[in-house]
Short mmCIF file of N, CA and C in Angstrom, two decimals:
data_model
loop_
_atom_site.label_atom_id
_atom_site.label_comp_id
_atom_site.label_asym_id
_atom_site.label_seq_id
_atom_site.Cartn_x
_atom_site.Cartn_y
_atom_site.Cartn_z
N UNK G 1218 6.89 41.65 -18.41
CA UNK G 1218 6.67 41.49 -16.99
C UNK G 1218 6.40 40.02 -16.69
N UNK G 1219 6.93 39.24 -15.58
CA UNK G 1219 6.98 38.13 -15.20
C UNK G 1219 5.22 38.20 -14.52
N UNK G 1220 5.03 36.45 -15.04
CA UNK G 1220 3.70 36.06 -14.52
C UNK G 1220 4.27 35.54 -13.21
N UNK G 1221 3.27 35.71 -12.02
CA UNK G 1221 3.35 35.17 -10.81
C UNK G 1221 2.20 34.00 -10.46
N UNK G 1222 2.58 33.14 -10.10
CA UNK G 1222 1.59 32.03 -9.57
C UNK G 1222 0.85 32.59 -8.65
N UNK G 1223 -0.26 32.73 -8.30
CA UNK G 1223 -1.45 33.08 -7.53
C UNK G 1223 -1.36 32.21 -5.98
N UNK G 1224 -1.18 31.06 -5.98
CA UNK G 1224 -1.44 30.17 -5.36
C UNK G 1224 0.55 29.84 -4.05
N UNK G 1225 1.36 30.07 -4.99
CA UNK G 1225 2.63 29.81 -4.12
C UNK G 1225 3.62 31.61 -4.23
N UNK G 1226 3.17 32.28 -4.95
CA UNK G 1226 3.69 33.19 -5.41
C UNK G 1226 5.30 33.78 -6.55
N UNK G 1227 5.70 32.30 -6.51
CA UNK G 1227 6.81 32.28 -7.33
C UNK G 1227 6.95 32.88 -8.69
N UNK G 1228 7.47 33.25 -9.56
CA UNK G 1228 7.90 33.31 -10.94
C UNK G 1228 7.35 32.35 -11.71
N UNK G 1229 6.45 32.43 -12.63
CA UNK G 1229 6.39 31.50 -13.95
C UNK G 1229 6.81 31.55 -14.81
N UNK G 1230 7.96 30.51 -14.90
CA UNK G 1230 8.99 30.27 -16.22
C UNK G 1230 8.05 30.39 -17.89
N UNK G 1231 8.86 30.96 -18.66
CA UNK G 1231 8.29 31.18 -19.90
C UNK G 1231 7.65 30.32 -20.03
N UNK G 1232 8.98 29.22 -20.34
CA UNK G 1232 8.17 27.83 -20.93
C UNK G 1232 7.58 26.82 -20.23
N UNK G 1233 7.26 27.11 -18.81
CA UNK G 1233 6.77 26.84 -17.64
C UNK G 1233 5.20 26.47 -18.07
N UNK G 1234 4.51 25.07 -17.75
CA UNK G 1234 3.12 24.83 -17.44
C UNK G 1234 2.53 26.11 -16.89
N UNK G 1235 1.87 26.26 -17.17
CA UNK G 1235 0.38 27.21 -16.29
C UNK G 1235 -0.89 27.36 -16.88
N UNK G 1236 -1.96 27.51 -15.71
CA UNK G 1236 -3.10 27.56 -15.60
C UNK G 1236 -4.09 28.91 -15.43
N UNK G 1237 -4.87 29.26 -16.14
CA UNK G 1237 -5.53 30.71 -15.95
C UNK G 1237 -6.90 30.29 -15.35
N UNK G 1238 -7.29 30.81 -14.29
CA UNK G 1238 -8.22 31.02 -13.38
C UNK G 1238 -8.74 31.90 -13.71
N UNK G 1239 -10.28 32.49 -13.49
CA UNK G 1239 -11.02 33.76 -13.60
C UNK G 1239 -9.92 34.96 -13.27
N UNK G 1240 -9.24 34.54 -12.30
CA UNK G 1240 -8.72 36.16 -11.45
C UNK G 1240 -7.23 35.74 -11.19
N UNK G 1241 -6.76 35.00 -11.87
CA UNK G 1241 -4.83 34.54 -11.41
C UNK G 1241 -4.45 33.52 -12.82
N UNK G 1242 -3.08 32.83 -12.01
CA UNK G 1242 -2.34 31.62 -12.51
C UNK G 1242 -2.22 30.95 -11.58
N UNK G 1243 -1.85 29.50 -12.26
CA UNK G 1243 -1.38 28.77 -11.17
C UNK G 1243 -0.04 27.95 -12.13
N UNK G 1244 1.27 28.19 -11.85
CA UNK G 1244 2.49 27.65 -12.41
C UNK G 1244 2.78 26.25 -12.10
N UNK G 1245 3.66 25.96 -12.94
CA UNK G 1245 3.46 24.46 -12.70
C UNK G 1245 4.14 23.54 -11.55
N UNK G 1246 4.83 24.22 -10.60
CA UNK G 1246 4.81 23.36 -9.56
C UNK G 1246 3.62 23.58 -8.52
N UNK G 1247 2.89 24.09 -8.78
CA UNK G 1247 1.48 24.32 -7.84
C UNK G 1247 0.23 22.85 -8.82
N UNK G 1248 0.46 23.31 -9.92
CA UNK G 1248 -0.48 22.45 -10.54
C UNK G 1248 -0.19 20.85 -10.62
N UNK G 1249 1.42 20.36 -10.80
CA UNK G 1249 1.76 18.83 -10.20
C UNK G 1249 1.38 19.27 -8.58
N UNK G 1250 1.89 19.61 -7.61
CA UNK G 1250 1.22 19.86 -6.57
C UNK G 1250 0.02 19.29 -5.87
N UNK G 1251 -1.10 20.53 -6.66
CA UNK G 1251 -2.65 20.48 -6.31
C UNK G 1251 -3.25 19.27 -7.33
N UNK G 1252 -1.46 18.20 -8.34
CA UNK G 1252 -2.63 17.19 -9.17
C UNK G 1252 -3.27 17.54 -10.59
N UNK G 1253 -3.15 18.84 -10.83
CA UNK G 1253 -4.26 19.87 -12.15
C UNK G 1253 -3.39 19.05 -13.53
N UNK G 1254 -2.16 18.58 -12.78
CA UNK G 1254 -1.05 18.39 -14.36
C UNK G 1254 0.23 17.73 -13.88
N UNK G 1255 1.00 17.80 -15.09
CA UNK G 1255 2.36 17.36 -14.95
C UNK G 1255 2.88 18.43 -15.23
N UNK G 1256 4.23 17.79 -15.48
CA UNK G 1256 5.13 18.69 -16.03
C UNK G 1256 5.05 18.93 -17.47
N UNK G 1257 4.47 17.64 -18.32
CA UNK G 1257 4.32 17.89 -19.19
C UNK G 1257 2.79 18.62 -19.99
N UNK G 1258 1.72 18.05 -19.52
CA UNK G 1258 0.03 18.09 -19.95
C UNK G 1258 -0.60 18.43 -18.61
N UNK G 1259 -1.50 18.84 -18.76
CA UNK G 1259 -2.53 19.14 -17.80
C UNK G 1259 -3.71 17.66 -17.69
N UNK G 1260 -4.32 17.81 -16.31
CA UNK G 1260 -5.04 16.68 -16.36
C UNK G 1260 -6.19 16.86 -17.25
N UNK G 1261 -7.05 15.96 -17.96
CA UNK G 1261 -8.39 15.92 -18.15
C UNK G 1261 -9.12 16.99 -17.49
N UNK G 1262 -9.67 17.92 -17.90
CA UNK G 1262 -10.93 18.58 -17.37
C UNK G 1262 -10.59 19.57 -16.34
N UNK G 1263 -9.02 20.07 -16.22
CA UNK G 1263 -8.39 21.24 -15.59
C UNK G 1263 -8.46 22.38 -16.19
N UNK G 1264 -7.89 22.21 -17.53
CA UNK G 1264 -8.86 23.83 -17.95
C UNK G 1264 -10.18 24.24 -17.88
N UNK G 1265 -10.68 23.55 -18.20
CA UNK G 1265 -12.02 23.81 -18.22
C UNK G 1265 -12.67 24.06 -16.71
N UNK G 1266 -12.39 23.23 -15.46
CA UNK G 1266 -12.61 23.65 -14.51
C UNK G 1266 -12.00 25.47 -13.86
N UNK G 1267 -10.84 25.72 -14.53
CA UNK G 1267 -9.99 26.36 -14.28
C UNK G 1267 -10.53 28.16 -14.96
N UNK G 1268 -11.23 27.56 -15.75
CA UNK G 1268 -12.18 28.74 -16.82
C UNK G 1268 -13.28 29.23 -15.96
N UNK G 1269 -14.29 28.54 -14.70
CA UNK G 1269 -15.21 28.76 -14.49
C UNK G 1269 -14.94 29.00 -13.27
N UNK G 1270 -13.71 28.37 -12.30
CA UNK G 1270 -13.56 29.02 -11.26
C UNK G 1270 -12.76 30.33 -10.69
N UNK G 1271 -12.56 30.75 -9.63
CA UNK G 1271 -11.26 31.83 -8.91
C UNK G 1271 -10.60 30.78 -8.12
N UNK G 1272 -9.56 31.35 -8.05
CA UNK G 1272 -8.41 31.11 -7.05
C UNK G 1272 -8.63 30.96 -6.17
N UNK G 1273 -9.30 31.61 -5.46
CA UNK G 1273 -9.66 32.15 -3.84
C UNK G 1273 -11.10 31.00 -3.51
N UNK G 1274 -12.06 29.88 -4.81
CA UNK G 1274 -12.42 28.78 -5.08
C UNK G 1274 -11.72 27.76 -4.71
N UNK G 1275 -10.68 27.70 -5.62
CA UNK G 1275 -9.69 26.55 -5.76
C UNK G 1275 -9.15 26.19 -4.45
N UNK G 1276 -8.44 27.28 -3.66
CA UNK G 1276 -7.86 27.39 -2.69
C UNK G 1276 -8.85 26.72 -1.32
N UNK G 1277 -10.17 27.34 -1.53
CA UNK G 1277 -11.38 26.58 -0.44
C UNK G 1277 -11.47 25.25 -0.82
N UNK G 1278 -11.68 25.11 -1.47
CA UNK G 1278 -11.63 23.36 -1.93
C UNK G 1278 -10.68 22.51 -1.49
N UNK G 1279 -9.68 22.80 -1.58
CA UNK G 1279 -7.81 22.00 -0.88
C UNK G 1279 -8.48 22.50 0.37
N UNK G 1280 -8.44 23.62 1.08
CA UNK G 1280 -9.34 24.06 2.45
C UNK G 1280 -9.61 22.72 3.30
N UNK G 1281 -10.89 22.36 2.42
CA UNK G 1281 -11.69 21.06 2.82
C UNK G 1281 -11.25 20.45 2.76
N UNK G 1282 -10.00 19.71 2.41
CA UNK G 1282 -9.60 18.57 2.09
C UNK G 1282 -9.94 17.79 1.21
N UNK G 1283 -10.70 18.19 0.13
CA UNK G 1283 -10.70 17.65 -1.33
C UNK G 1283 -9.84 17.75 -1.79
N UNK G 1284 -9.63 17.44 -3.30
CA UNK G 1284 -8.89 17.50 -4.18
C UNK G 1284 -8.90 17.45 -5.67
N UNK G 1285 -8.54 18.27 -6.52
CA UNK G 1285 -8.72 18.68 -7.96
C UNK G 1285 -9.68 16.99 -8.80
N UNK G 1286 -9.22 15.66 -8.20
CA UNK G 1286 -9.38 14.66 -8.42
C UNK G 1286 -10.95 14.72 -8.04
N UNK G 1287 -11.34 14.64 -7.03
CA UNK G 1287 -12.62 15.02 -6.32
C UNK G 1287 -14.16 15.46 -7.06
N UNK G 1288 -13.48 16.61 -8.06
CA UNK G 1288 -14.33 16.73 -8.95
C UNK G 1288 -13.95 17.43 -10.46
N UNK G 1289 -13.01 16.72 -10.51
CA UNK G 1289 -12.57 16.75 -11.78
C UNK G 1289 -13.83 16.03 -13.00
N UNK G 1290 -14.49 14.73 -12.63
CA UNK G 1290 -15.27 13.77 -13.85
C UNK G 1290 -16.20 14.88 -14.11
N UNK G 1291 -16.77 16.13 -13.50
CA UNK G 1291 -18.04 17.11 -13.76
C UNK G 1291 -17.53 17.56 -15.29
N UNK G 1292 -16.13 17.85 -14.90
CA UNK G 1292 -15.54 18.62 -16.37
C UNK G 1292 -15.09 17.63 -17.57
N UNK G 1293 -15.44 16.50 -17.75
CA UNK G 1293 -14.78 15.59 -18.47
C UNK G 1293 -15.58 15.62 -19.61
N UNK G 1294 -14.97 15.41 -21.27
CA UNK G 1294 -15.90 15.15 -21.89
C UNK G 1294 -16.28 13.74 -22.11
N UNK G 1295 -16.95 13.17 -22.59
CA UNK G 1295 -17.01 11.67 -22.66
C UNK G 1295 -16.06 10.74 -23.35
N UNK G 1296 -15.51 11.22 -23.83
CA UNK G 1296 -14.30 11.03 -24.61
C UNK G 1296 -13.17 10.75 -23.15
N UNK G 1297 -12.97 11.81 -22.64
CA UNK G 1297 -11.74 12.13 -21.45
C UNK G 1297 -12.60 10.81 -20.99
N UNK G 1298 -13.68 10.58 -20.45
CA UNK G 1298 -14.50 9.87 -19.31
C UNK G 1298 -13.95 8.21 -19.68
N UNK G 1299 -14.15 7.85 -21.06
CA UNK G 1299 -13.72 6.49 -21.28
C UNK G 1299 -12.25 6.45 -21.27
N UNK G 1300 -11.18 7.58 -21.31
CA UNK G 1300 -9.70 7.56 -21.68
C UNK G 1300 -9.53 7.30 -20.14
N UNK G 1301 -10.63 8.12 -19.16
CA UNK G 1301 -9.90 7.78 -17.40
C UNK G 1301 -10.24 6.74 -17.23
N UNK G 1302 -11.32 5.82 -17.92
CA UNK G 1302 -11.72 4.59 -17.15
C UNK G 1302 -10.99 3.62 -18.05
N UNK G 1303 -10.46 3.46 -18.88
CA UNK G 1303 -9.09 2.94 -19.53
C UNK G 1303 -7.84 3.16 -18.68
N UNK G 1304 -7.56 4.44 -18.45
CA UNK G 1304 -6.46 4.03 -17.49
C UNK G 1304 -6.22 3.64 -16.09
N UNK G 1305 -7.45 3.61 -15.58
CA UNK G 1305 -8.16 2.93 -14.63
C UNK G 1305 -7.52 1.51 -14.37
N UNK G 1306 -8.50 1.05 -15.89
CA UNK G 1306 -8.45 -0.56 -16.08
C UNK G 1306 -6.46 -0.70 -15.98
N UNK G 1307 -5.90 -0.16 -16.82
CA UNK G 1307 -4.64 -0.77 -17.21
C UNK G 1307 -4.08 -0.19 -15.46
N UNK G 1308 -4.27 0.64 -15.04
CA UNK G 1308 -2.95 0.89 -14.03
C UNK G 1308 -3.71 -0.68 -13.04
N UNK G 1309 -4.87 -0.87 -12.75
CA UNK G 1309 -4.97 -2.03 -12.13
C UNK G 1309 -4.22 -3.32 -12.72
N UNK G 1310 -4.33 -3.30 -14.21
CA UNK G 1310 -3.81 -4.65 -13.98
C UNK G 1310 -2.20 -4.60 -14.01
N UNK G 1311 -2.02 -3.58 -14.68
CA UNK G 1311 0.00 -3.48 -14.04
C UNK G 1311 -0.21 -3.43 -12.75
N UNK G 1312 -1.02 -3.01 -11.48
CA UNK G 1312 -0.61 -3.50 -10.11
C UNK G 1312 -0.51 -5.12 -10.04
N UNK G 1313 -1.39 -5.91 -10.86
CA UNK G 1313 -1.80 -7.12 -11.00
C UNK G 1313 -0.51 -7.84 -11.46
N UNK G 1314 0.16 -6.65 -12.30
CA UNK G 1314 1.23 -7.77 -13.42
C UNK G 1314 2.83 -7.68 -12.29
N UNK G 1315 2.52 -6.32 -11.59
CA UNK G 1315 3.43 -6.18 -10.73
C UNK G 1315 4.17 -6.74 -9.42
N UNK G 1316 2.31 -7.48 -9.13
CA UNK G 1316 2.24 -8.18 -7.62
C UNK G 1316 2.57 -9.74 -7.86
N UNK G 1317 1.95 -10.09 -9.42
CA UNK G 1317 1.89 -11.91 -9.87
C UNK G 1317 3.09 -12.07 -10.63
N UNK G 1318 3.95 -10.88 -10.89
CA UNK G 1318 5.28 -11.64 -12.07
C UNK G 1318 6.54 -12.54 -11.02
N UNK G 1319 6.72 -11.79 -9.60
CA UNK G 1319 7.74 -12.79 -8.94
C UNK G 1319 7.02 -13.87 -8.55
N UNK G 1320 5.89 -14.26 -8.04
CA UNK G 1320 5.18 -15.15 -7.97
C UNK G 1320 5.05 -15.97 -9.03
N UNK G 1321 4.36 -15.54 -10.11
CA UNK G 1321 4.68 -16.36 -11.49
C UNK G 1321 6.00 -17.24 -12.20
N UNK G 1322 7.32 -16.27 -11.69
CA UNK G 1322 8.75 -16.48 -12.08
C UNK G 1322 9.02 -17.75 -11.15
N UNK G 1323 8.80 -17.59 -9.89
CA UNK G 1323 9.14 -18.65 -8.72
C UNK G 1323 8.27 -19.84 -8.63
N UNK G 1324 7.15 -19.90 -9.35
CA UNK G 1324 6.34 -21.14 -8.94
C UNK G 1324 6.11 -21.67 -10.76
N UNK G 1325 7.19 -21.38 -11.55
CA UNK G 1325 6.80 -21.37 -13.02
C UNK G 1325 6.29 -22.97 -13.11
N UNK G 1326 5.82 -23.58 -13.68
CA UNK G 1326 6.06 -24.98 -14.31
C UNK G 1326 7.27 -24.58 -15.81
N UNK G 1327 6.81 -24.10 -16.28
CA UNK G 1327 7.42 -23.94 -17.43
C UNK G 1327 7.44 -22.63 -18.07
N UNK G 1328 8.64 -22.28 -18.89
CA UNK G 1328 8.59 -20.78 -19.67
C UNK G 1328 9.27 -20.58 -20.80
N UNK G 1329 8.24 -20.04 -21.74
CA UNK G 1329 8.42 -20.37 -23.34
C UNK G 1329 8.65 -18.83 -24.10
N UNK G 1330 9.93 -18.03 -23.90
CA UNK G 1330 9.95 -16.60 -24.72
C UNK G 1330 8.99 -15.85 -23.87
N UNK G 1331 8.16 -15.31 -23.33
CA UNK G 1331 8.00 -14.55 -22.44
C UNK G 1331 5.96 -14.90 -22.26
N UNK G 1332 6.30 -16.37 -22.29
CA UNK G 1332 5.00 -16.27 -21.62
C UNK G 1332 5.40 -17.77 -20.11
N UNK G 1333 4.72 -17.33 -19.33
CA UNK G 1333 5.03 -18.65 -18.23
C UNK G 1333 4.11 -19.47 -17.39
N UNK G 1334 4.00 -20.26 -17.62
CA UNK G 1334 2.98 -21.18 -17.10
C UNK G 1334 2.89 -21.66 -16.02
N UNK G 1335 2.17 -22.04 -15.36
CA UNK G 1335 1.85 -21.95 -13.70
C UNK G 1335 0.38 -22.69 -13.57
N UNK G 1336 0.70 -23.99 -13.20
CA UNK G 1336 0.05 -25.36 -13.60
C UNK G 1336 -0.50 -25.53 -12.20
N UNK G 1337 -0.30 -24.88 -11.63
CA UNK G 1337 -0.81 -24.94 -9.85
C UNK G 1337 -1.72 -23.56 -10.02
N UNK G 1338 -1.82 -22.53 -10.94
CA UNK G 1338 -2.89 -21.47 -10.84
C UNK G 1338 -3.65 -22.06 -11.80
N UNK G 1339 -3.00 -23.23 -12.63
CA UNK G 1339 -4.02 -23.05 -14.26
C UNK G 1339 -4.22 -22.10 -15.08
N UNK G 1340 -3.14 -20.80 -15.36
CA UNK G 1340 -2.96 -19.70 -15.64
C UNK G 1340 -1.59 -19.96 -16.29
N UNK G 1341 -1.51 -18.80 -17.89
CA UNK G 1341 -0.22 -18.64 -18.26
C UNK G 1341 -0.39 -17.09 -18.32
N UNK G 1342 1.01 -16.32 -17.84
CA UNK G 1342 0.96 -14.57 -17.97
C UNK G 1342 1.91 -14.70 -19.20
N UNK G 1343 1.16 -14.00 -19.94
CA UNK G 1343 2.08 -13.16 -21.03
C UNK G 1343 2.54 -11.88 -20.42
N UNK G 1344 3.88 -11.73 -20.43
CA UNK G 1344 5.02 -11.10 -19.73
C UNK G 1344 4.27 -9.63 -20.76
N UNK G 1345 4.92 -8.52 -20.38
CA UNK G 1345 4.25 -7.08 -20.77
C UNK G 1345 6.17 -6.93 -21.58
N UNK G 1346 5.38 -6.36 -23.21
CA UNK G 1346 6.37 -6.29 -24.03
C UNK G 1346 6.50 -4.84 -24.45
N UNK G 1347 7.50 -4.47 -25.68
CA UNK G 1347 7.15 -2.95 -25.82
C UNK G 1347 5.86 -2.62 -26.94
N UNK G 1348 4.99 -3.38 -27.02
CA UNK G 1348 3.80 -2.81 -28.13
C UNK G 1348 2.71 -4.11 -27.40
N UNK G 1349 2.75 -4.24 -26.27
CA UNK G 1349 1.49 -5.50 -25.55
C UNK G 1349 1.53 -5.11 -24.43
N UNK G 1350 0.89 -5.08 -23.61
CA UNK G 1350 0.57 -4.97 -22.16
C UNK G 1350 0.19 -6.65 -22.10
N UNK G 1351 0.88 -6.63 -20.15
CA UNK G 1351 0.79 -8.22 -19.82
C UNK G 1351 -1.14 -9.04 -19.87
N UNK G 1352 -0.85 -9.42 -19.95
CA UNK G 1352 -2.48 -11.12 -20.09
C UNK G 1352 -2.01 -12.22 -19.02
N UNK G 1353 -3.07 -12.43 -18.46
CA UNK G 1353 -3.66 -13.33 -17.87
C UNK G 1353 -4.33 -14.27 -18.33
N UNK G 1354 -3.77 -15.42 -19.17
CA UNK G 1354 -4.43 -16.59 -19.89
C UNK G 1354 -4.90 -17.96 -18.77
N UNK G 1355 -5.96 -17.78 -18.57
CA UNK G 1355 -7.06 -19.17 -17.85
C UNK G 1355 -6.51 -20.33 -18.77
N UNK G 1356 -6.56 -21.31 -18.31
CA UNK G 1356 -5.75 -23.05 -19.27
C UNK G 1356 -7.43 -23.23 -19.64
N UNK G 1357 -8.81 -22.84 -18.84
CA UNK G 1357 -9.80 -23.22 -19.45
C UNK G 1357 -9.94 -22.21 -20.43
N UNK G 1358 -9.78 -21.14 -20.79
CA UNK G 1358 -10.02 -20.29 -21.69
C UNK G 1358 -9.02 -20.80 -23.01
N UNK G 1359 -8.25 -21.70 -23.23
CA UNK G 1359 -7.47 -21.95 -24.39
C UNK G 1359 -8.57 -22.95 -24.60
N UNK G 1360 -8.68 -22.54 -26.54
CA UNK G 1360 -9.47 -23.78 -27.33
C UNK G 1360 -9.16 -24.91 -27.49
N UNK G 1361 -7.72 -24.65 -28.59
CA UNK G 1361 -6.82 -25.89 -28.77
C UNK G 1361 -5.27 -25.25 -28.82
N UNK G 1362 -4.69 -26.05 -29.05
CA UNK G 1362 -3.04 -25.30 -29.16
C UNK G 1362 -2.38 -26.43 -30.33
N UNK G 1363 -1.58 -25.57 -30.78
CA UNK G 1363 -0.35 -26.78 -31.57
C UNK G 1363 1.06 -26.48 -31.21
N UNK G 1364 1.89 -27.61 -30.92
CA UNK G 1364 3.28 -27.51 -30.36
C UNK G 1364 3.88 -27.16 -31.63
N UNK G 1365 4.91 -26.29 -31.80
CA UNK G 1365 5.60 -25.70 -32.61
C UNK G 1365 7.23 -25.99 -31.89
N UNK G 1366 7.84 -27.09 -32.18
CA UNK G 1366 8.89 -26.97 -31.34
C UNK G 1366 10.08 -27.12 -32.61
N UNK G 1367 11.43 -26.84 -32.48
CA UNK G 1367 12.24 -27.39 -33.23
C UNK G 1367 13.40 -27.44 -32.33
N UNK G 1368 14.44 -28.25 -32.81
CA UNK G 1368 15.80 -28.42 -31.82
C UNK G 1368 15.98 -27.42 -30.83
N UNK G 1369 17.01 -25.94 -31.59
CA UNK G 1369 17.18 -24.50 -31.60
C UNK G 1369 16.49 -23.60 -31.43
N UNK G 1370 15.54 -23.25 -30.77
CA UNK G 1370 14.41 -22.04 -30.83
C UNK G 1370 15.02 -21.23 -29.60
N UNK G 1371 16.11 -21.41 -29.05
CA UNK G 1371 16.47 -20.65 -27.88
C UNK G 1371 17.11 -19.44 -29.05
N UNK G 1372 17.26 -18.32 -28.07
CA UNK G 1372 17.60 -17.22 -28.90
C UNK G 1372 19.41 -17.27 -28.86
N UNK G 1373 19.40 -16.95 -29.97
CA UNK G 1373 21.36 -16.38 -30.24
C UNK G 1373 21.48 -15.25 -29.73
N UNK G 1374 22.43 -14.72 -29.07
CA UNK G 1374 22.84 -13.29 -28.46
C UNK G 1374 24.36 -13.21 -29.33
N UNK G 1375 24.58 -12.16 -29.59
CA UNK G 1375 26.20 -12.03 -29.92
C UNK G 1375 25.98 -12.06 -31.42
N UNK G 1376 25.30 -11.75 -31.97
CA UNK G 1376 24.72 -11.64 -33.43
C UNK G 1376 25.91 -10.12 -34.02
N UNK G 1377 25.68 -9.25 -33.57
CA UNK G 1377 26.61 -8.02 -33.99
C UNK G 1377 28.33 -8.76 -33.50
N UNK G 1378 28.57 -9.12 -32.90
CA UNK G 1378 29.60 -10.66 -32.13
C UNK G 1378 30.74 -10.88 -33.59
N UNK G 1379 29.98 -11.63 -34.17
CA UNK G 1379 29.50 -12.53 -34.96
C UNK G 1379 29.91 -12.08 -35.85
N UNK G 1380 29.24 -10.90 -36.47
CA UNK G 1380 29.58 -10.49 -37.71
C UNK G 1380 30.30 -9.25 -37.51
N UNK G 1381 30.81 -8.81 -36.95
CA UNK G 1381 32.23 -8.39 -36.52
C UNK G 1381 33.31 -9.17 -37.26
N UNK G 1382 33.56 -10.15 -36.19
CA UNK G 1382 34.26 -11.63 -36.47
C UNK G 1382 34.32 -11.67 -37.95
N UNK G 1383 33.10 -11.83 -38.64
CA UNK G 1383 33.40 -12.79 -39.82
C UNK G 1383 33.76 -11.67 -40.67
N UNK G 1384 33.72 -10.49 -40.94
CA UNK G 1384 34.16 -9.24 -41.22
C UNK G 1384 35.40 -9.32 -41.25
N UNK G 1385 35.85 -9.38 -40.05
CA UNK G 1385 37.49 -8.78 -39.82
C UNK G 1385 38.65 -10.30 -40.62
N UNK G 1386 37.48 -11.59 -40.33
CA UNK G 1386 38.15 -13.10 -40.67
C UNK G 1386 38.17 -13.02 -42.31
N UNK G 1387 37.26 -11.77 -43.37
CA UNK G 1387 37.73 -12.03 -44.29
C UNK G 1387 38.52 -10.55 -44.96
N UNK G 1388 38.90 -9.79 -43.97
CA UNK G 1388 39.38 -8.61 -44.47
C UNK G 1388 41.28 -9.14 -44.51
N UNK G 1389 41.01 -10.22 -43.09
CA UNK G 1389 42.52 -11.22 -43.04
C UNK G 1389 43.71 -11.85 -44.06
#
């Protein structure tokens, strides 16, 4: 027998998100919805809220114009509590890295592999890579530095190019 969402009344897909309430479900386009989850995970501290309340709860709460967000931190463990105030910190400073990178790009003094300097903020951003999130380097916060320069340090592209080429130039 098919589970029904409590809350929109639809069908809950097998492999469908859902949520058990004292007295229902809630499927997963109700729970991205009301916020409780994604498509993939549930938020922090939704089951557990979800264990102690009813439906006909949940439903008064949206009522008021709250929201699952509202009082979600009651159910958090301290663990969840430092993971939300971590992603806190980072989604601010990607608004930060989001709002200062065309600004940064357009007023560069100079730009060295993906960091760029900006001699009118006194600031260099390290650009956001795939294993770093972007930085905000102060010119007073650097100790000392050493120039590392050589002729060539620009990057080669056409590397697979290349050895193609020299492949086929000795199969010739």
């Amino acid at each position: 027998m098919a589970t029904i969402c409590s809350f929109c009344g639809n069908k809950i897909g097998f492999w469908s998100q859902q949520i058990s309430f004292k007295d229902g479900k809630m499927g997963e386009k109700c729970l991205i919805k009301y916020g409780m989850g994604t498509k993939w995970n549930f938020k922090p501290g939704a089951r557990e809220y979800a264990k102690e309340h009813t439906v006909q709860e949940f439903k008064d709460l949206i009522a008021s114009g709250k929201t699952f967000k509202d009082v979600q931190s009651k159910y958090l463990t301290d663990d969840e509590k430092k993971q939300a105030a971590n992603d806190a910190k980072h989604d601010e400073l990607m608004k930060k890295y989001d709002k200062m990178l065309p600004i940064f790009q357009k007023e560069a003094t100079a730009q060295f592999s993906h960091y760029i300097f900006d001699d009118k903020r006194q600031q260099i951003l390290q650009k956001k890579t795939f294993l770093s999130d972007p930085r905000f380097i102060n010119y007073s916060d650097i100790i000392s530095y050493k120039v590392n320069q050589s002729g060539h340090d620009e990057k080669k592209h056409h590397g697979i190019t290349r050895a193609v080429v020299a492949v086929q130039l000795l199969v010739v």
